[in-house]
Amino acid sequence: MKYFSLNDRTHNSSFENAVVRGIAPDKGLYFPEEIVKLPQSFFKELQNSDKFQIAFEAIKGYVGSEIPDADLKKIIETTLDFDFPVVPVKGNIGSLELFHGPTLAFKDVGARFMAGSLGYFIKKGNIGKVTVLVATSGDTGGAVANGFLGVDGIEVVILYPKGKVSEIQEKQLTTLGQNITALEVEGAFDDCQSMVKRAFLDDEIKKKRQLTSANSINLARWLPQMFYYFLAYKQLANKGQKLVFSVPSGNFGNICAGMLAREMGLPIDHFIASNNVNDVVTQYLETENYEPKPSIHTISNAMDVGDPSNFVRILELFDNEFHTLKNHLSSYSFGDDETRKAIKDVYTETDYIMDPHGAVGYLGLQKFLKDHPDYYGTFLETAHPVKFLETVEGVIKEKVEIPESLEGIMDKQKKSLQISSYEDLKGYLLS
Ligand SMILES: *Cc1c(COP(=O)(O)O)cnc(C)c1O
């Protein structure tokens, strides 16, 4: 499989090069030259296949021979080493729980797959040591730190805004040690982000280190997210109803992977992009006018994105045909008060506890189903409610149980370096 840049169709790249670079030299996102169409036999065998086989068949065409089958299978086994259940919530609504991984958010899958792929290419010896440099507002950092921990040839440097991530998130970033370094930045997430961007353009740093990014524009983080939809479909196929998925969206990587799965032949009828008040895409589908805005802080903070980077990939999937896109994608936006009320109502009615991101997904689904009662709807529960303890406990007025996997982390010693300027970051990367 070759990949082109969405800024320049004549540019082409191997999978390896695209994963190592993250983004094309012209700053375009990489996109596959062909969408893999899965054969009938794949769907016939689905119920008898395990999650590793399903994932392998789904992604193999995108990796080609660049990672040998045996190694790709090993990477997938590590990536999917936990469960992806669809839990019935009520009536024709289920929750696809994507939070059973080590850092309790869906980003574990992409981070682990990317660590495995990059680790393989380094071991093969074509590329030297790599520094993964990443800014986080919370979940990305933990998943990346955990996924890349102990991978030979990779050093991970994570920037996070001091005092602006939850206590659990900070522990996940700062207590691992080994090849992971956490830089605690005096400033906001946007400051972390702009320091990272500047470092990528800095020749002095580039002479000293091979930098790559681990955000969702990287193919190796984006593509494996299609697994969720195949694994959910296996559990939903016997419903005998049309299927709709509601995806709480920020940078639109997750939903775009779902829509890619659909183009590959997975029978999902419709998608809903559920947004908080950062509603660029909701507005776009109403007006056909794409207008980025500065992001607004909300309680579903992983979706506080004013200019979602992966949306161009969705447009490309539909050949930029607005009306075709609208037939397959709806989008709604909800404020924090509605989100809190949804958490409370669903808990009161069913005992099911949603995190603020899942709750936005639930709201979008509920709205769609009102006009389309013949569908079975699934919302993606993208993080465990315990990651947003204050909000969730404040709403349901009860303690949320802390999963076993997290016990222990709270007692570990935080280790971070404090920085307050780009010069500090540069000094660290050159030292
Ligand atoms: C990152 C994240 C999202 C948004 O996913 P995108 O792929 O960026 O749209 C939603 N929920 C949680 C909990 C996240 O961490």
Short mmCIF file of C-alpha atoms in Angstrom, two decimals, residues 47-346:
data_model
loop_
_atom_site.label_atom_id
_atom_site.label_comp_id
_atom_site.label_asym_id
_atom_site.label_seq_id
_atom_site.Cartn_x
_atom_site.Cartn_y
_atom_site.Cartn_z
CA GLN A 47 -18.43 -15.11 14.14
CA ASN A 48 -15.86 -17.92 14.21
CA SER A 49 -12.80 -15.66 14.24
CA ASP A 50 -11.15 -14.30 17.36
CA LYS A 51 -10.36 -10.62 17.83
CA PHE A 52 -6.72 -11.05 16.77
CA GLN A 53 -7.62 -12.73 13.47
CA ILE A 54 -10.28 -10.12 12.74
CA ALA A 55 -7.88 -7.25 13.39
CA PHE A 56 -5.11 -8.87 11.37
CA GLU A 57 -7.33 -9.38 8.32
CA ALA A 58 -8.69 -5.84 8.59
CA ILE A 59 -5.35 -4.02 8.74
CA LYS A 60 -3.08 -6.32 6.75
CA GLY A 61 -3.82 -4.65 3.43
CA TYR A 62 -2.69 -1.29 4.81
CA VAL A 63 0.62 -2.57 6.15
CA GLY A 64 1.36 -4.84 3.18
CA SER A 65 4.63 -6.72 3.38
CA GLU A 66 6.40 -3.92 5.26
CA ILE A 67 5.84 -5.79 8.52
CA PRO A 68 5.94 -9.59 8.07
CA ASP A 69 2.70 -11.36 9.04
CA ALA A 70 4.20 -13.05 12.10
CA ASP A 71 5.46 -9.72 13.50
CA LEU A 72 2.21 -7.94 12.66
CA LYS A 73 0.29 -10.65 14.53
CA LYS A 74 2.51 -10.17 17.57
CA ILE A 75 1.94 -6.41 17.50
CA ILE A 76 -1.83 -6.98 17.30
CA GLU A 77 -1.77 -9.43 20.20
CA THR A 78 -0.11 -6.85 22.43
CA THR A 79 -2.36 -4.08 21.14
CA LEU A 80 -5.66 -5.88 21.83
CA ASP A 81 -4.72 -7.53 25.09
CA PHE A 82 -8.01 -6.56 26.81
CA ASP A 83 -11.79 -6.63 26.22
CA PHE A 84 -14.07 -4.52 24.00
CA PRO A 85 -17.57 -5.37 25.22
CA VAL A 86 -20.81 -3.85 23.96
CA VAL A 87 -22.84 -3.49 27.17
CA PRO A 88 -26.63 -3.12 26.87
CA VAL A 89 -27.71 0.13 28.56
CA LYS A 90 -31.41 0.29 27.81
CA GLY A 91 -33.86 -0.45 24.99
CA ASN A 92 -32.08 -0.23 21.66
CA ILE A 93 -28.96 1.44 23.12
CA GLY A 94 -25.63 -0.17 23.96
CA SER A 95 -22.27 1.16 25.14
CA LEU A 96 -19.09 0.01 23.42
CA GLU A 97 -16.63 0.13 26.30
CA LEU A 98 -13.19 1.08 25.06
CA PHE A 99 -11.68 1.73 28.49
CA HIS A 100 -10.46 -1.68 29.56
CA GLY A 101 -6.85 -1.00 28.55
CA PRO A 102 -3.98 -0.06 30.85
CA THR A 103 -4.66 3.71 30.93
CA LEU A 104 -8.46 3.38 30.83
CA ALA A 105 -9.05 5.30 27.60
CA PHE A 106 -9.46 4.15 24.00
CA LYS A 107 -6.16 5.75 22.99
CA ASP A 108 -4.33 2.70 24.38
CA VAL A 109 -5.05 0.79 21.17
CA GLY A 110 -3.54 3.37 18.81
CA ALA A 111 -0.60 4.07 21.10
CA ARG A 112 0.29 0.40 21.46
CA PHE A 113 -0.04 -0.32 17.76
CA MET A 114 2.16 2.65 16.92
CA ALA A 115 4.76 1.64 19.52
CA GLY A 116 4.81 -1.88 18.08
CA SER A 117 5.16 -0.71 14.46
CA LEU A 118 7.80 1.91 15.18
CA GLY A 119 9.64 -0.52 17.43
CA TYR A 120 9.67 -3.06 14.59
CA PHE A 121 11.08 -0.55 12.06
CA ILE A 122 13.81 0.50 14.49
CA LYS A 123 14.79 -3.08 15.26
CA LYS A 124 15.02 -3.78 11.54
CA GLY A 125 17.74 -1.13 11.45
CA ASN A 126 16.61 1.23 8.67
CA ILE A 127 16.13 4.08 11.07
CA GLY A 128 18.14 5.07 14.10
CA LYS A 129 16.93 6.17 17.48
CA VAL A 130 13.69 8.10 17.55
CA THR A 131 12.35 10.67 19.99
CA VAL A 132 8.58 10.75 20.28
CA LEU A 133 7.63 14.28 21.25
CA VAL A 134 4.05 14.82 22.25
CA ALA A 135 1.85 17.43 23.94
CA THR A 136 -1.12 16.21 25.94
CA SER A 137 -4.23 17.63 27.52
CA GLY A 138 -4.62 14.40 29.47
CA ASP A 139 -5.34 11.04 27.85
CA THR A 140 -2.86 10.96 24.96
CA GLY A 141 0.16 11.33 27.23
CA GLY A 142 -0.75 8.42 29.48
CA ALA A 143 -1.56 6.09 26.59
CA VAL A 144 1.64 7.02 24.73
CA ALA A 145 3.79 6.69 27.85
CA ASN A 146 2.33 3.30 28.64
CA GLY A 147 2.42 2.05 25.03
CA PHE A 148 6.05 3.03 24.42
CA LEU A 149 7.42 2.06 27.82
CA GLY A 150 10.55 -0.01 27.45
CA VAL A 151 10.52 -0.07 23.62
CA ASP A 152 14.16 -0.16 22.46
CA GLY A 153 15.44 2.80 20.47
CA ILE A 154 12.60 5.12 21.43
CA GLU A 155 12.72 7.96 23.90
CA VAL A 156 9.41 9.60 24.78
CA VAL A 157 9.12 13.21 25.87
CA ILE A 158 5.68 14.36 27.01
CA LEU A 159 4.67 17.96 27.65
CA TYR A 160 1.65 18.58 29.83
CA PRO A 161 0.16 21.74 31.32
CA LYS A 162 0.88 22.08 35.04
CA GLY A 163 -2.24 21.77 37.16
CA LYS A 164 -4.57 21.18 34.19
CA VAL A 165 -4.71 17.40 33.99
CA SER A 166 -6.53 15.18 36.49
CA GLU A 167 -4.57 13.59 39.33
CA ILE A 168 -4.86 10.12 37.82
CA GLN A 169 -3.78 11.40 34.42
CA GLU A 170 -0.72 13.07 35.96
CA LYS A 171 0.28 9.89 37.77
CA GLN A 172 -0.02 7.94 34.51
CA LEU A 173 2.39 10.37 32.84
CA THR A 174 4.95 10.91 35.53
CA THR A 175 5.52 7.65 37.38
CA LEU A 176 6.79 5.27 34.71
CA GLY A 177 10.44 6.32 34.39
CA GLN A 178 12.72 4.33 32.03
CA ASN A 179 12.51 5.83 28.50
CA ILE A 180 9.64 8.20 29.42
CA THR A 181 10.24 11.81 30.49
CA ALA A 182 7.45 14.13 31.58
CA LEU A 183 7.91 17.88 31.19
CA GLU A 184 5.54 19.91 33.32
CA VAL A 185 4.88 23.16 31.50
CA GLU A 186 4.06 26.43 33.19
CA GLY A 187 1.14 27.28 30.87
CA ALA A 188 -1.87 25.87 29.04
CA PHE A 189 -2.23 22.93 26.64
CA ASP A 190 -1.98 25.32 23.69
CA ASP A 191 1.47 26.42 24.96
CA CYS A 192 2.62 22.79 25.12
CA GLN A 193 1.29 22.24 21.61
CA SER A 194 3.02 25.27 20.13
CA MET A 195 6.35 24.38 21.79
CA VAL A 196 6.14 20.92 20.23
CA LYS A 197 5.33 22.36 16.81
CA ARG A 198 8.28 24.74 17.06
CA ALA A 199 10.64 21.93 18.02
CA PHE A 200 9.64 20.00 14.89
CA LEU A 201 10.82 22.94 12.76
CA ASP A 202 14.05 23.59 14.69
CA ASP A 203 17.11 22.59 12.64
CA GLU A 204 19.44 22.43 15.62
CA ILE A 205 17.18 19.90 17.30
CA LYS A 206 16.63 17.99 14.07
CA LYS A 207 20.40 17.62 13.69
CA LYS A 208 20.62 16.01 17.08
CA ARG A 209 17.45 13.94 17.21
CA GLN A 210 15.01 12.18 14.88
CA LEU A 211 11.67 13.52 16.08
CA THR A 212 8.27 12.04 15.51
CA SER A 213 4.84 12.77 16.87
CA ALA A 214 2.37 10.30 18.35
CA ASN A 215 -0.91 12.10 17.88
CA SER A 216 -3.83 10.72 15.91
CA ILE A 217 -2.69 12.05 12.56
CA ASN A 218 -0.04 9.31 12.59
CA LEU A 219 -1.26 6.39 10.45
CA ALA A 220 -0.17 3.86 13.04
CA ARG A 221 -2.40 5.51 15.61
CA TRP A 222 -5.29 6.23 13.28
CA LEU A 223 -5.74 2.96 11.36
CA PRO A 224 -5.95 0.46 14.25
CA GLN A 225 -8.94 2.35 15.63
CA MET A 226 -10.98 0.59 12.95
CA PHE A 227 -10.67 -2.57 15.12
CA TYR A 228 -13.29 -1.28 17.58
CA TYR A 229 -15.98 -1.28 14.94
CA PHE A 230 -15.24 -4.76 13.65
CA LEU A 231 -15.17 -6.15 17.20
CA ALA A 232 -18.43 -4.36 18.04
CA TYR A 233 -20.08 -5.57 14.85
CA LYS A 234 -19.28 -9.15 15.75
CA GLN A 235 -21.32 -8.65 18.93
CA LEU A 236 -24.17 -6.78 17.21
CA ALA A 237 -24.65 -8.73 13.97
CA ASN A 238 -27.38 -10.90 15.51
CA LYS A 239 -29.55 -7.85 16.28
CA GLY A 240 -30.95 -7.97 12.76
CA GLN A 241 -31.40 -4.19 12.84
CA LYS A 242 -29.74 -1.32 11.03
CA LEU A 243 -26.75 -0.14 13.06
CA VAL A 244 -25.74 3.39 14.01
CA PHE A 245 -22.63 4.36 16.00
CA SER A 246 -22.30 7.58 17.96
CA VAL A 247 -18.70 8.66 18.47
CA PRO A 248 -17.72 11.39 20.94
CA SER A 249 -15.34 13.33 18.72
CA GLY A 250 -12.49 15.77 19.20
CA ASN A 251 -9.82 15.38 16.56
CA PHE A 252 -12.09 13.01 14.57
CA GLY A 253 -9.54 10.20 14.31
CA ASN A 254 -11.73 7.59 15.96
CA ILE A 255 -14.90 8.27 13.95
CA CYS A 256 -12.90 8.53 10.73
CA ALA A 257 -11.49 5.03 11.34
CA GLY A 258 -15.07 3.78 11.79
CA MET A 259 -16.14 5.36 8.53
CA LEU A 260 -13.12 3.78 6.84
CA ALA A 261 -14.25 0.37 8.18
CA ARG A 262 -17.64 1.01 6.60
CA GLU A 263 -16.04 1.78 3.23
CA MET A 264 -14.16 -1.53 3.59
CA GLY A 265 -17.51 -3.32 3.69
CA LEU A 266 -18.52 -3.37 7.37
CA PRO A 267 -22.34 -3.10 7.47
CA ILE A 268 -22.75 0.01 9.60
CA ASP A 269 -25.56 2.15 8.29
CA HIS A 270 -24.88 5.52 9.91
CA PHE A 271 -22.45 7.51 12.07
CA ILE A 272 -23.03 10.32 14.52
CA ALA A 273 -20.25 12.73 15.42
CA SER A 274 -21.19 13.85 18.92
CA ASN A 275 -19.56 17.08 19.95
CA ASN A 276 -19.41 19.24 23.05
CA VAL A 277 -19.71 22.99 22.42
CA ASN A 278 -16.65 22.77 20.17
CA ASP A 279 -19.00 22.28 17.24
CA VAL A 280 -17.08 23.06 14.03
CA VAL A 281 -18.29 19.88 12.35
CA THR A 282 -21.89 20.16 13.59
CA GLN A 283 -21.91 23.63 12.04
CA TYR A 284 -20.27 22.42 8.86
CA LEU A 285 -22.95 19.79 8.25
CA GLU A 286 -25.60 22.47 8.66
CA THR A 287 -24.01 25.20 6.58
CA GLU A 288 -21.39 23.50 4.35
CA ASN A 289 -19.03 26.08 5.75
CA TYR A 290 -15.97 24.83 7.65
CA GLU A 291 -14.92 27.46 10.13
CA PRO A 292 -12.22 26.62 12.73
CA LYS A 293 -12.54 28.40 16.07
CA PRO A 294 -10.40 28.67 19.21
CA SER A 295 -11.24 25.76 21.52
CA ILE A 296 -13.50 26.19 24.52
CA HIS A 297 -12.81 24.38 27.80
CA THR A 298 -15.47 21.80 28.79
CA ILE A 299 -15.89 18.83 31.15
CA SER A 300 -15.28 16.49 28.20
CA ASN A 301 -11.86 18.04 27.73
CA ALA A 302 -10.39 15.45 25.35
CA MET A 303 -12.83 16.85 22.78
CA ASP A 304 -11.96 20.50 23.24
CA VAL A 305 -10.71 20.89 19.69
CA GLY A 306 -11.45 23.91 17.53
CA ASP A 307 -10.02 22.61 14.25
CA PRO A 308 -10.19 18.79 14.13
CA SER A 309 -7.18 17.56 12.17
CA ASN A 310 -8.66 14.29 10.90
CA PHE A 311 -11.78 15.83 9.38
CA VAL A 312 -10.00 16.23 6.05
CA ARG A 313 -9.63 12.44 5.98
CA ILE A 314 -13.41 12.07 6.30
CA LEU A 315 -13.94 14.50 3.43
CA GLU A 316 -11.49 12.48 1.35
CA LEU A 317 -13.35 9.23 2.10
CA PHE A 318 -16.42 10.83 0.51
CA ASP A 319 -14.54 12.49 -2.35
CA ASN A 320 -15.49 15.84 -0.84
CA GLU A 321 -19.12 15.25 -1.82
CA PHE A 322 -21.10 17.09 0.81
CA HIS A 323 -24.43 15.40 0.10
CA THR A 324 -23.06 11.86 0.14
CA LEU A 325 -21.31 12.65 3.40
CA LYS A 326 -24.52 13.96 4.93
CA ASN A 327 -26.30 10.70 4.08
CA HIS A 328 -23.89 8.78 6.27
CA LEU A 329 -22.96 11.24 9.00
CA SER A 330 -25.01 13.33 11.41
CA SER A 331 -23.55 15.62 14.04
CA TYR A 332 -24.95 17.21 17.18
CA SER A 333 -23.45 19.41 19.86
CA PHE A 334 -24.19 19.53 23.61
CA GLY A 335 -23.23 21.78 26.51
CA ASP A 336 -21.83 20.76 29.90
CA ASP A 337 -25.18 21.05 31.69
CA GLU A 338 -26.86 18.65 29.26
CA THR A 339 -23.89 16.32 29.63
CA ARG A 340 -24.11 16.31 33.43
CA LYS A 341 -27.86 15.74 33.25
CA ALA A 342 -27.35 12.76 30.91
CA ILE A 343 -24.86 11.18 33.33
CA LYS A 344 -27.34 11.63 36.16
CA ASP A 345 -30.45 10.47 34.25
CA VAL A 346 -28.85 7.33 32.84
#
